[in-house]
């Protein structure tokens, strides 16, 4: 095959995004049949926020893929491989020979069309079937890459790829990876919040008794006191952010620089424990320059309150519980039902009072149940410069209309909760936790048989249904183990799901979620899953999915 720099070959299939990728690779001089000569593996940070957040999720995913012949690759925001996993040792050895190792960049200008580099170019998920790869050595694989975005900044933090040889690839790779990416993004959000709390605490301690200019800089946040705002220009702060990219390992470091105003300053840089890449910077004008006018140190300067967070999902999936978990204290919960029981005027007055605070959280539970007048109040509150954290809950986003949809659109941070039937691996822990709340004594527990039966159920009523079953079972026992016979009759039988492989269970859950979202419409569900109707019907029969 001729070199890509001169070839006019088009990729098979006629897909526009793949054709555009081939053109980019050709212009970059990548060869169809040559070695990956442009790879430059570098050291990776094992403690990066991406690896820390993705680790437990990938551990679980890879455990479920044992025996399937699948492989996973995690790339960072520079498209460098930071983690690899291969179920097939021969595939691993082949990647090693190609120098596709940890630290290597898989951008298109290095290896052509692939499930990591092409995602970075298109900014959306990409499925690449064998011959669609630009390099011949990759054409035995079908790969699916999905971007990982930080829930707060929406910046792409990395890409997760799952691959298999062409004849083993499943059409349900996209929903399987999408679920894993969602879990990784949720862990990134949790890690970011903990990091920001540590940074805020360090900033408040440093600026509370100091008249110098103080800044706190993290991965996605900058805080400064009034003295820093008066002394530093936007260019100065941009320079300090660059310095914060490589904070000192321990203790403090000092440097001197000339500010945008021409004044000289000494800068002390201190790493903040518990804040990922977080540093405190203290900036003091040098004696040779003009003296600073003493100022009163204020609290953190917040240019604009962060966008709201939306927790959505079908009824009973735990939206309210999740919203309260995301909230910071003090928390005020505004339920839509209160407006119906006590009147809209009382609800509006209570909401206005809660939004006058500048700290804590306000949870608006059930925006899809509020009137247009109350929704207008919440929409106006979103634009307040100083307000508490605002967390919204609703039904599935696609079901929202009118002002509720407008309000949901303002929430750039979203968590969509899936039905309990699609989270079967969580049922055991949830059931045990619920039992502790209602059991007559601490000795009451669920036997392995009862847990197995609960995990096998499809739970169309979600968490409310599970709570009702646990309450019924707890009433049957004042001590000892709750057996299968203590469960309501309809929950005592296990289903054929227990005989499925881990991959089949993941496929079954993805199909169930799609069918529920489509209200049982198999044609629509097949379209959402990217399957033909024939394939979907066949998998429904093979996986023994009932009730749709």
Coordinates of C-alpha atoms in Angstrom, one line a residue:
X1 CA 0.0 0.0 0.0
X2 CA 1.4 3.5 -0.8
X3 CA 2.3 5.9 1.8
X4 CA -0.6 8.0 3.3
X5 CA 1.2 11.2 2.4
X6 CA 0.5 10.6 -1.3
X7 CA -2.4 8.1 -1.4
X8 CA -5.9 9.1 -2.4
X9 CA -7.6 6.0 -0.9
X10 CA -10.8 6.5 0.9
X11 CA -11.8 4.6 4.0
X12 CA -14.4 1.8 3.7
X13 CA -18.0 2.5 4.7
X14 CA -18.3 6.1 3.5
X15 CA -18.6 7.7 7.0
X16 CA -17.9 11.4 6.9
X17 CA -16.1 11.6 10.2
X18 CA -13.8 8.6 9.3
X19 CA -13.1 10.1 5.9
X20 CA -12.1 13.4 7.5
X21 CA -9.8 11.6 9.9
X22 CA -8.1 9.8 7.1
X23 CA -7.5 13.2 5.4
X24 CA -6.0 14.7 8.5
X25 CA -3.7 11.6 8.9
X26 CA -2.6 11.9 5.3
X27 CA -1.8 15.6 5.6
X28 CA 0.2 14.8 8.7
X29 CA 2.3 12.3 6.8
X30 CA 1.2 9.2 8.6
X31 CA 1.8 6.0 6.7
X32 CA -0.7 3.2 6.2
X33 CA 1.8 0.4 6.5
X34 CA 4.8 1.9 8.3
X35 CA 5.8 1.7 11.9
X36 CA 4.7 4.3 14.5
X37 CA 7.9 6.3 14.3
X38 CA 6.5 9.4 15.8
X39 CA 5.7 8.0 19.2
X40 CA 7.5 9.6 22.1
X41 CA 6.5 7.8 25.3
X42 CA 6.9 10.0 28.4
X43 CA 6.6 9.5 32.2
X44 CA 3.1 9.7 33.5
X45 CA 1.8 10.9 36.8
X46 CA 0.3 7.9 38.8
X47 CA -1.4 10.3 41.1
X48 CA -3.2 12.4 38.5
X49 CA -6.8 13.2 39.1
X50 CA -7.8 11.2 36.1
X51 CA -6.0 8.0 37.2
X52 CA -7.2 8.3 40.8
X53 CA -10.8 8.9 39.7
X54 CA -10.8 6.2 37.0
X55 CA -9.0 3.5 38.8
X56 CA -11.8 1.9 40.8
X57 CA -14.2 2.2 37.9
X58 CA -11.8 0.5 35.5
X59 CA -10.9 -2.2 38.0
X60 CA -14.6 -3.2 38.1
X61 CA -15.0 -2.9 34.3
X62 CA -11.9 -5.0 33.6
X63 CA -13.0 -7.6 36.1
X64 CA -16.2 -8.0 34.2
X65 CA -14.4 -8.3 30.9
X66 CA -12.1 -11.2 32.0
X67 CA -12.5 -14.0 29.4
X68 CA -14.0 -11.8 26.7
X69 CA -10.7 -11.0 24.8
X70 CA -11.5 -7.2 25.2
X71 CA -8.9 -4.5 26.0
X72 CA -9.2 -1.1 27.5
X73 CA -7.0 2.0 27.1
X74 CA -7.2 5.2 29.1
X75 CA -5.7 8.4 27.6
X76 CA -5.2 11.7 29.4
X77 CA -6.0 15.2 28.3
X78 CA -2.8 15.1 26.0
X79 CA -4.0 11.9 24.5
X80 CA -1.2 10.0 26.2
X81 CA -1.8 6.4 27.3
X82 CA -1.9 6.4 31.1
X83 CA -3.4 2.9 31.6
X84 CA -3.7 -0.2 29.6
X85 CA -5.4 -3.6 30.2
X86 CA -5.5 -6.6 28.0
X87 CA -7.5 -9.8 28.5
X88 CA -5.3 -11.4 25.7
X89 CA -1.5 -11.5 26.4
X90 CA -0.9 -11.7 22.6
X91 CA -2.6 -8.4 22.1
X92 CA -0.6 -6.8 24.8
X93 CA 2.7 -8.1 23.3
X94 CA 1.6 -6.8 19.9
X95 CA 1.0 -3.3 21.3
X96 CA 4.4 -3.4 23.0
X97 CA 6.0 -4.2 19.7
X98 CA 4.3 -1.2 18.1
X99 CA 5.5 1.0 21.0
X100 CA 1.9 1.7 22.0
X101 CA 2.9 1.8 25.7
X102 CA 2.0 3.9 28.6
X103 CA 3.1 7.5 28.1
X104 CA 2.8 7.3 24.2
X105 CA 0.6 9.9 22.5
X106 CA -2.1 8.4 20.2
X107 CA -3.0 11.7 18.5
X108 CA -4.0 11.3 14.8
X109 CA -0.8 12.9 13.6
X110 CA 1.2 10.0 15.2
X111 CA -0.9 6.9 14.5
X112 CA -3.8 8.0 12.2
X113 CA -7.4 7.2 12.8
X114 CA -7.9 5.6 16.2
X115 CA -10.4 5.6 19.0
X116 CA -8.4 8.0 21.2
X117 CA -6.9 10.5 18.8
X118 CA -10.0 10.8 16.7
X119 CA -12.1 11.5 19.7
X120 CA -9.8 14.4 20.6
X121 CA -10.3 15.8 17.1
X122 CA -14.1 15.3 16.9
X123 CA -14.8 16.0 20.6
X124 CA -17.5 13.3 20.6
X125 CA -17.7 9.4 21.0
X126 CA -16.4 7.5 18.0
X127 CA -16.8 3.9 16.9
X128 CA -14.1 2.7 14.5
X129 CA -14.6 -0.7 12.9
X130 CA -11.5 -2.7 11.8
X131 CA -10.8 -1.4 8.2
X132 CA -11.6 2.1 9.2
X133 CA -8.3 2.4 11.1
X134 CA -5.8 4.3 9.1
X135 CA -2.9 2.0 10.0
X136 CA -3.1 -1.5 8.8
X137 CA -1.7 -3.0 12.0
X138 CA -4.8 -1.8 13.8
X139 CA -7.4 -3.0 11.4
X140 CA -8.0 -6.3 13.1
X141 CA -9.6 -4.4 16.0
X142 CA -13.0 -2.7 16.4
X143 CA -12.7 0.1 19.0
X144 CA -15.0 2.5 20.7
X145 CA -13.7 5.7 22.3
X146 CA -15.6 8.0 24.6
X147 CA -14.5 11.4 25.9
X148 CA -14.3 11.9 29.7
X149 CA -15.3 15.5 30.6
X150 CA -14.8 17.2 33.9
X151 CA -18.4 17.8 35.2
X152 CA -17.5 21.4 36.4
X153 CA -15.4 22.7 33.5
X154 CA -16.7 20.4 30.7
X155 CA -13.1 20.2 29.6
X156 CA -12.0 16.9 28.2
X157 CA -9.8 15.2 30.8
X158 CA -9.2 12.0 28.8
X159 CA -10.7 9.3 26.6
X160 CA -11.7 5.7 27.5
X161 CA -11.3 3.2 24.7
X162 CA -12.5 -0.4 24.7
X163 CA -11.4 -2.7 21.9
X164 CA -11.8 -6.2 20.6
X165 CA -10.9 -8.2 17.5
X166 CA -13.5 -7.5 14.8
X167 CA -15.3 -10.8 15.1
X168 CA -15.7 -10.5 18.9
X169 CA -16.9 -6.9 19.0
X170 CA -20.4 -6.3 20.5
X171 CA -22.8 -3.7 19.2
X172 CA -23.4 -2.7 22.9
X173 CA -19.9 -1.4 23.4
X174 CA -21.1 2.3 23.4
X175 CA -23.6 2.0 26.3
X176 CA -21.1 -0.2 28.3
X177 CA -18.4 2.5 28.0
X178 CA -20.8 5.4 28.5
X179 CA -21.8 4.0 31.9
X180 CA -18.1 3.6 32.9
X181 CA -17.3 7.2 31.7
X182 CA -20.3 8.5 33.7
X183 CA -18.9 6.8 36.8
X184 CA -15.4 8.2 36.2
X185 CA -16.8 11.7 35.7
X186 CA -18.8 11.4 39.0
X187 CA -15.6 10.5 40.8
X188 CA -13.8 13.4 39.2
X189 CA -16.5 15.7 40.5
X190 CA -16.2 14.3 44.0
X191 CA -12.4 14.6 44.0
X192 CA -12.7 18.1 42.7
X193 CA -15.1 19.1 45.5
X194 CA -12.8 17.7 48.2
X195 CA -9.8 19.4 46.6
X196 CA -11.6 22.7 46.4
X197 CA -12.7 22.5 50.1
X198 CA -9.1 21.9 51.1
X199 CA -7.9 24.8 49.0
X200 CA -10.6 27.1 50.4
X201 CA -9.8 26.2 54.0
X202 CA -6.1 27.0 53.3
X203 CA -6.9 30.2 51.6
X204 CA -9.1 31.4 54.5
X205 CA -6.5 30.6 57.0
X206 CA -3.7 32.4 55.1
X207 CA -5.7 35.5 54.2
X208 CA -7.6 35.9 57.5
X209 CA -4.7 37.5 59.4
X210 CA -2.6 38.9 56.6
X211 CA -2.5 42.2 54.7
X212 CA -0.4 40.9 51.9
X213 CA -1.8 39.8 48.5
X214 CA -2.8 36.1 48.8
X215 CA -4.0 33.8 46.1
X216 CA -5.0 30.2 46.1
X217 CA -4.8 28.4 42.7
X218 CA -6.1 24.9 42.0
X219 CA -6.7 22.9 38.8
X220 CA -9.9 24.8 37.9
X221 CA -10.2 27.6 40.4
X222 CA -8.5 30.8 41.5
X223 CA -9.3 32.7 44.7
X224 CA -7.7 36.0 45.8
X225 CA -8.2 38.6 48.5
X226 CA -8.8 42.3 48.0
X227 CA -5.0 43.1 48.2
X228 CA -4.3 40.7 45.4
X229 CA -7.1 42.2 43.3
X230 CA -5.7 45.6 43.8
X231 CA -2.0 44.7 43.1
X232 CA -2.3 42.1 40.3
X233 CA -3.5 42.4 36.7
X234 CA -5.1 39.6 34.7
X235 CA -1.7 39.1 33.1
X236 CA 0.0 38.7 36.5
X237 CA -2.6 36.1 37.6
X238 CA -2.1 34.2 34.3
X239 CA 1.6 34.1 34.9
X240 CA 1.1 32.9 38.5
X241 CA -1.2 30.2 37.2
X242 CA 1.6 28.9 35.0
X243 CA 3.9 28.9 38.1
X244 CA 1.2 26.9 40.0
X245 CA 1.3 24.1 37.3
X246 CA 4.6 22.9 38.9
X247 CA 4.3 23.5 42.6
X248 CA 7.1 22.6 45.0
X249 CA 7.2 19.1 46.4
X250 CA 7.3 20.1 50.0
X251 CA 7.6 23.3 52.0
X252 CA 7.9 26.6 50.3
X253 CA 9.7 28.1 47.4
X254 CA 10.4 31.8 46.6
X255 CA 10.9 33.7 43.5
X256 CA 11.0 37.3 42.2
X257 CA 9.2 38.7 39.3
X258 CA 8.2 42.0 37.7
X259 CA 4.5 42.7 37.7
X260 CA 2.6 44.0 34.7
X261 CA 2.6 47.5 36.4
X262 CA 6.4 47.4 36.4
X263 CA 6.7 47.0 40.1
X264 CA 8.9 44.3 41.5
X265 CA 7.5 41.6 43.9
X266 CA 8.6 38.6 45.9
X267 CA 6.3 35.5 45.6
X268 CA 6.2 32.7 48.1
X269 CA 4.7 29.4 46.7
X270 CA 3.4 26.8 49.1
X271 CA 1.7 23.5 48.2
X272 CA -1.7 22.9 49.8
X273 CA -2.1 19.4 51.3
X274 CA -5.3 17.7 50.2
X275 CA -5.8 20.0 47.2
X276 CA -4.8 18.4 43.9
X277 CA -2.1 20.7 42.3
X278 CA -3.3 23.4 44.7
X279 CA -0.9 26.1 45.9
X280 CA -1.0 29.2 48.0
X281 CA 0.9 32.3 46.7
X282 CA 1.8 35.3 48.8
X283 CA 2.9 38.3 46.8
X284 CA 4.8 41.2 48.5
X285 CA 6.1 44.3 46.8
X286 CA 9.8 44.7 47.2
X287 CA 11.2 47.5 49.3
X288 CA 12.6 49.4 46.2
X289 CA 9.1 49.8 44.8
X290 CA 6.2 52.0 45.9
X291 CA 4.6 51.1 49.2
X292 CA 1.3 49.3 49.3
X293 CA -1.5 51.1 50.9
X294 CA -2.8 49.0 53.8
X295 CA -6.2 47.5 53.0
X296 CA -8.7 45.4 54.8
X297 CA -8.6 41.8 53.8
X298 CA -12.0 40.5 52.5
X299 CA -13.3 37.0 52.0
X300 CA -12.9 35.2 48.8
X301 CA -13.6 37.3 45.7
X302 CA -16.1 35.3 43.6
X303 CA -16.7 36.8 40.2
X304 CA -19.8 34.7 39.5
X305 CA -21.6 31.9 41.3
X306 CA -21.1 28.5 39.8
X307 CA -23.8 27.1 37.5
X308 CA -26.4 24.9 39.0
X309 CA -26.1 21.1 39.3
X310 CA -29.0 18.9 38.0
X311 CA -29.7 15.4 39.3
X312 CA -32.2 13.7 37.0
X313 CA -33.7 10.3 36.6
X314 CA -36.9 8.3 36.8
X315 CA -38.9 8.4 40.0
X316 CA -37.5 6.3 42.8
X317 CA -33.9 6.3 41.5
X318 CA -32.6 8.3 44.5
X319 CA -32.6 11.8 43.1
X320 CA -33.4 13.6 46.3
X321 CA -30.9 11.5 48.3
X322 CA -28.1 12.2 45.7
X323 CA -28.9 15.9 45.7
X324 CA -28.6 16.1 49.5
X325 CA -25.3 14.2 49.3
X326 CA -23.9 16.7 46.8
X327 CA -25.0 19.7 48.9
X328 CA -22.7 21.5 51.3
X329 CA -23.9 22.7 54.7
X330 CA -26.0 24.6 55.6
X331 CA -28.5 23.0 53.2
X332 CA -32.1 24.2 52.5
X333 CA -34.3 21.8 50.6
X334 CA -37.2 23.3 48.7
X335 CA -39.7 20.6 47.7
X336 CA -42.2 21.2 44.9
X337 CA -44.8 19.4 46.9
X338 CA -44.6 22.2 49.5
X339 CA -45.9 24.7 46.9
X340 CA -48.9 22.6 46.4
X341 CA -49.7 22.1 50.1
X342 CA -48.8 25.5 51.5
X343 CA -49.3 27.8 48.5
X344 CA -46.9 29.3 45.9
X345 CA -46.6 32.6 47.8
X346 CA -45.2 30.9 50.9
X347 CA -42.8 28.8 48.7
X348 CA -41.6 31.9 46.9
X349 CA -40.9 33.8 50.1
X350 CA -39.0 30.9 51.6
X351 CA -37.0 30.4 48.5
X352 CA -36.0 34.1 48.3
X353 CA -34.9 34.0 51.9
X354 CA -32.7 30.9 51.3
X355 CA -31.1 32.5 48.2
X356 CA -30.0 35.6 50.1
X357 CA -27.3 33.5 51.8
X358 CA -23.9 33.4 50.1
X359 CA -22.8 30.0 51.5
X360 CA -24.2 26.5 51.8
X361 CA -26.7 24.9 49.3
X362 CA -30.3 25.2 48.2
X363 CA -31.8 22.1 46.7
X364 CA -34.9 22.6 44.5
X365 CA -36.4 19.1 44.5
X366 CA -38.7 18.5 41.5
X367 CA -38.4 21.4 39.1
X368 CA -40.6 19.5 36.7
X369 CA -43.5 19.9 39.2
X370 CA -43.2 23.6 39.8
X371 CA -45.4 26.2 38.1
X372 CA -44.1 28.6 35.5
X373 CA -44.2 31.5 38.0
X374 CA -42.0 29.6 40.5
X375 CA -39.7 28.4 37.8
X376 CA -39.2 32.0 36.7
X377 CA -38.0 32.8 40.2
X378 CA -35.5 30.0 40.2
X379 CA -34.2 31.0 36.7
X380 CA -33.7 34.6 37.9
X381 CA -31.8 33.3 40.9
X382 CA -29.3 31.4 38.7
X383 CA -27.9 34.7 37.5
X384 CA -27.2 36.1 41.0
X385 CA -23.5 36.8 41.4
X386 CA -23.5 35.8 45.1
X387 CA -25.7 33.0 46.1
X388 CA -25.6 29.5 47.7
X389 CA -24.8 26.4 45.6
X390 CA -28.0 25.6 43.6
X391 CA -28.9 21.9 43.1
X392 CA -31.9 20.9 41.0
X393 CA -33.7 17.5 40.7
X394 CA -36.1 16.4 37.9
X395 CA -37.3 13.5 35.9
X396 CA -35.4 12.4 32.8
X397 CA -34.0 15.5 31.0
X398 CA -35.6 14.4 27.7
X399 CA -39.1 14.6 29.3
X400 CA -38.7 18.3 30.4
X401 CA -40.5 21.0 28.5
X402 CA -41.1 24.7 28.7
X403 CA -39.4 26.7 31.5
X404 CA -38.3 23.5 33.3
X405 CA -36.2 22.6 30.2
X406 CA -34.8 26.2 30.2
X407 CA -33.8 25.9 33.8
X408 CA -32.3 22.4 33.3
X409 CA -30.3 23.9 30.4
X410 CA -28.6 26.3 32.8
X411 CA -27.2 23.3 34.7
X412 CA -23.8 22.6 33.2
X413 CA -23.1 19.9 35.8
X414 CA -25.5 17.0 35.4
X415 CA -25.9 13.5 36.9
X416 CA -28.5 11.2 35.3
X417 CA -29.5 8.4 37.6
X418 CA -30.4 5.1 35.9
X419 CA -33.1 2.7 37.1
X420 CA -32.1 0.3 39.9
X421 CA -32.6 -2.6 37.5
X422 CA -29.6 -1.3 35.5
X423 CA -27.5 -1.0 38.7
X424 CA -27.9 -4.6 39.9
X425 CA -24.4 -4.6 41.4
X426 CA -25.6 -2.0 43.9
X427 CA -28.6 -3.8 45.2
X428 CA -26.8 -5.9 47.9
X429 CA -25.2 -2.8 49.5
X430 CA -28.4 -0.8 49.2
X431 CA -30.5 -3.5 50.8
X432 CA -28.1 -4.0 53.7
X433 CA -28.1 -0.2 54.3
X434 CA -31.9 0.0 54.3
X435 CA -32.1 -3.0 56.6
X436 CA -30.0 -1.2 59.2
X437 CA -32.5 1.6 59.3
X438 CA -35.6 -0.6 59.9
X439 CA -34.3 -3.8 61.6
X440 CA -35.5 -4.6 65.1
X441 CA -32.0 -5.3 66.3
X442 CA -28.4 -5.2 65.0
X443 CA -28.4 -9.0 64.7
X444 CA -30.9 -9.0 61.9
X445 CA -29.2 -9.5 58.5
X446 CA -29.8 -10.7 55.0
X447 CA -28.7 -14.2 54.2
X448 CA -26.7 -14.8 51.0
X449 CA -29.7 -16.5 49.4
X450 CA -31.9 -13.5 50.1
X451 CA -29.3 -11.1 48.7
X452 CA -29.0 -13.2 45.6
X453 CA -32.8 -13.2 45.1
X454 CA -32.9 -9.4 45.5
X455 CA -30.0 -8.8 43.1
X456 CA -31.8 -10.9 40.5
X457 CA -35.0 -8.8 40.5
X458 CA -35.6 -6.1 37.9
X459 CA -36.9 -3.5 40.3
X460 CA -39.3 -1.5 38.1
X461 CA -40.3 0.5 41.2
X462 CA -36.6 1.4 41.8
X463 CA -35.6 2.3 45.4
X464 CA -39.1 2.7 46.7
X465 CA -39.9 -0.8 45.8
X466 CA -36.7 -2.1 47.3
X467 CA -37.4 -0.2 50.6
X468 CA -40.9 -1.7 50.7
X469 CA -39.5 -5.2 50.3
X470 CA -36.8 -4.7 53.0
X471 CA -39.4 -3.3 55.4
X472 CA -41.7 -6.4 54.8
X473 CA -38.8 -8.8 55.4
X474 CA -37.6 -7.0 58.5
X475 CA -41.0 -7.3 60.0
X476 CA -40.7 -11.1 59.7
X477 CA -37.6 -11.3 61.8
X478 CA -36.7 -9.8 65.2
X479 CA -33.2 -11.4 65.1
X480 CA -31.1 -13.7 62.9
X481 CA -30.9 -14.0 59.2
X482 CA -33.6 -13.0 56.7
X483 CA -34.0 -15.9 54.4
X484 CA -35.6 -16.1 50.9
X485 CA -38.8 -17.3 52.5
X486 CA -39.1 -14.0 54.4
X487 CA -39.3 -12.0 51.2
X488 CA -42.7 -11.3 49.5
X489 CA -43.6 -14.2 47.2
X490 CA -42.9 -12.4 44.0
X491 CA -39.3 -11.7 45.0
X492 CA -38.3 -15.2 46.0
X493 CA -37.3 -16.6 42.6
X494 CA -34.0 -15.9 41.0
X495 CA -34.0 -15.2 37.3
X496 CA -31.8 -16.6 34.5
X497 CA -29.7 -13.5 34.9
X498 CA -27.5 -15.3 37.4
X499 CA -26.3 -17.6 34.5
X500 CA -25.2 -14.8 32.3
X501 CA -21.6 -13.8 31.9
X502 CA -20.5 -10.4 33.2
X503 CA -20.5 -8.9 29.7
X504 CA -24.0 -10.3 29.0
X505 CA -25.3 -8.8 32.2
X506 CA -23.9 -5.4 31.1
X507 CA -25.6 -5.8 27.7
X508 CA -28.8 -6.8 29.4
X509 CA -28.8 -3.8 31.7
X510 CA -28.1 -1.4 28.7
X511 CA -31.1 -2.9 26.8
X512 CA -33.4 -2.6 29.8
X513 CA -32.4 1.1 30.3
X514 CA -33.1 1.8 26.6
X515 CA -36.4 0.0 26.6
X516 CA -37.6 1.9 29.7
X517 CA -36.5 5.2 28.3
X518 CA -38.5 4.4 25.2
X519 CA -41.5 3.3 27.2
X520 CA -41.1 -0.2 25.7
X521 CA -40.9 0.9 22.1
X522 CA -38.4 -1.5 20.7
X523 CA -37.9 0.4 17.4
X524 CA -36.9 3.5 19.3
X525 CA -34.8 1.5 21.7
X526 CA -33.0 -0.2 18.8
X527 CA -32.3 3.2 17.3
X528 CA -30.9 4.6 20.5
X529 CA -28.6 1.5 21.0
X530 CA -27.4 1.6 17.3
X531 CA -28.8 -1.8 16.6
X532 CA -31.1 -3.2 14.0
X533 CA -34.6 -4.3 15.2
X534 CA -33.7 -7.9 14.3
X535 CA -30.6 -7.8 16.5
X536 CA -32.4 -6.2 19.4
X537 CA -35.2 -8.8 19.3
X538 CA -32.7 -11.6 19.2
X539 CA -30.8 -10.3 22.2
X540 CA -34.0 -9.8 24.1
X541 CA -34.8 -13.4 23.6
X542 CA -31.3 -14.6 24.4
X543 CA -31.0 -12.5 27.5
X544 CA -34.6 -13.4 28.6
X545 CA -35.7 -9.8 29.1
X546 CA -39.4 -9.7 30.0
X547 CA -42.0 -7.1 30.7
X548 CA -41.6 -5.0 27.5

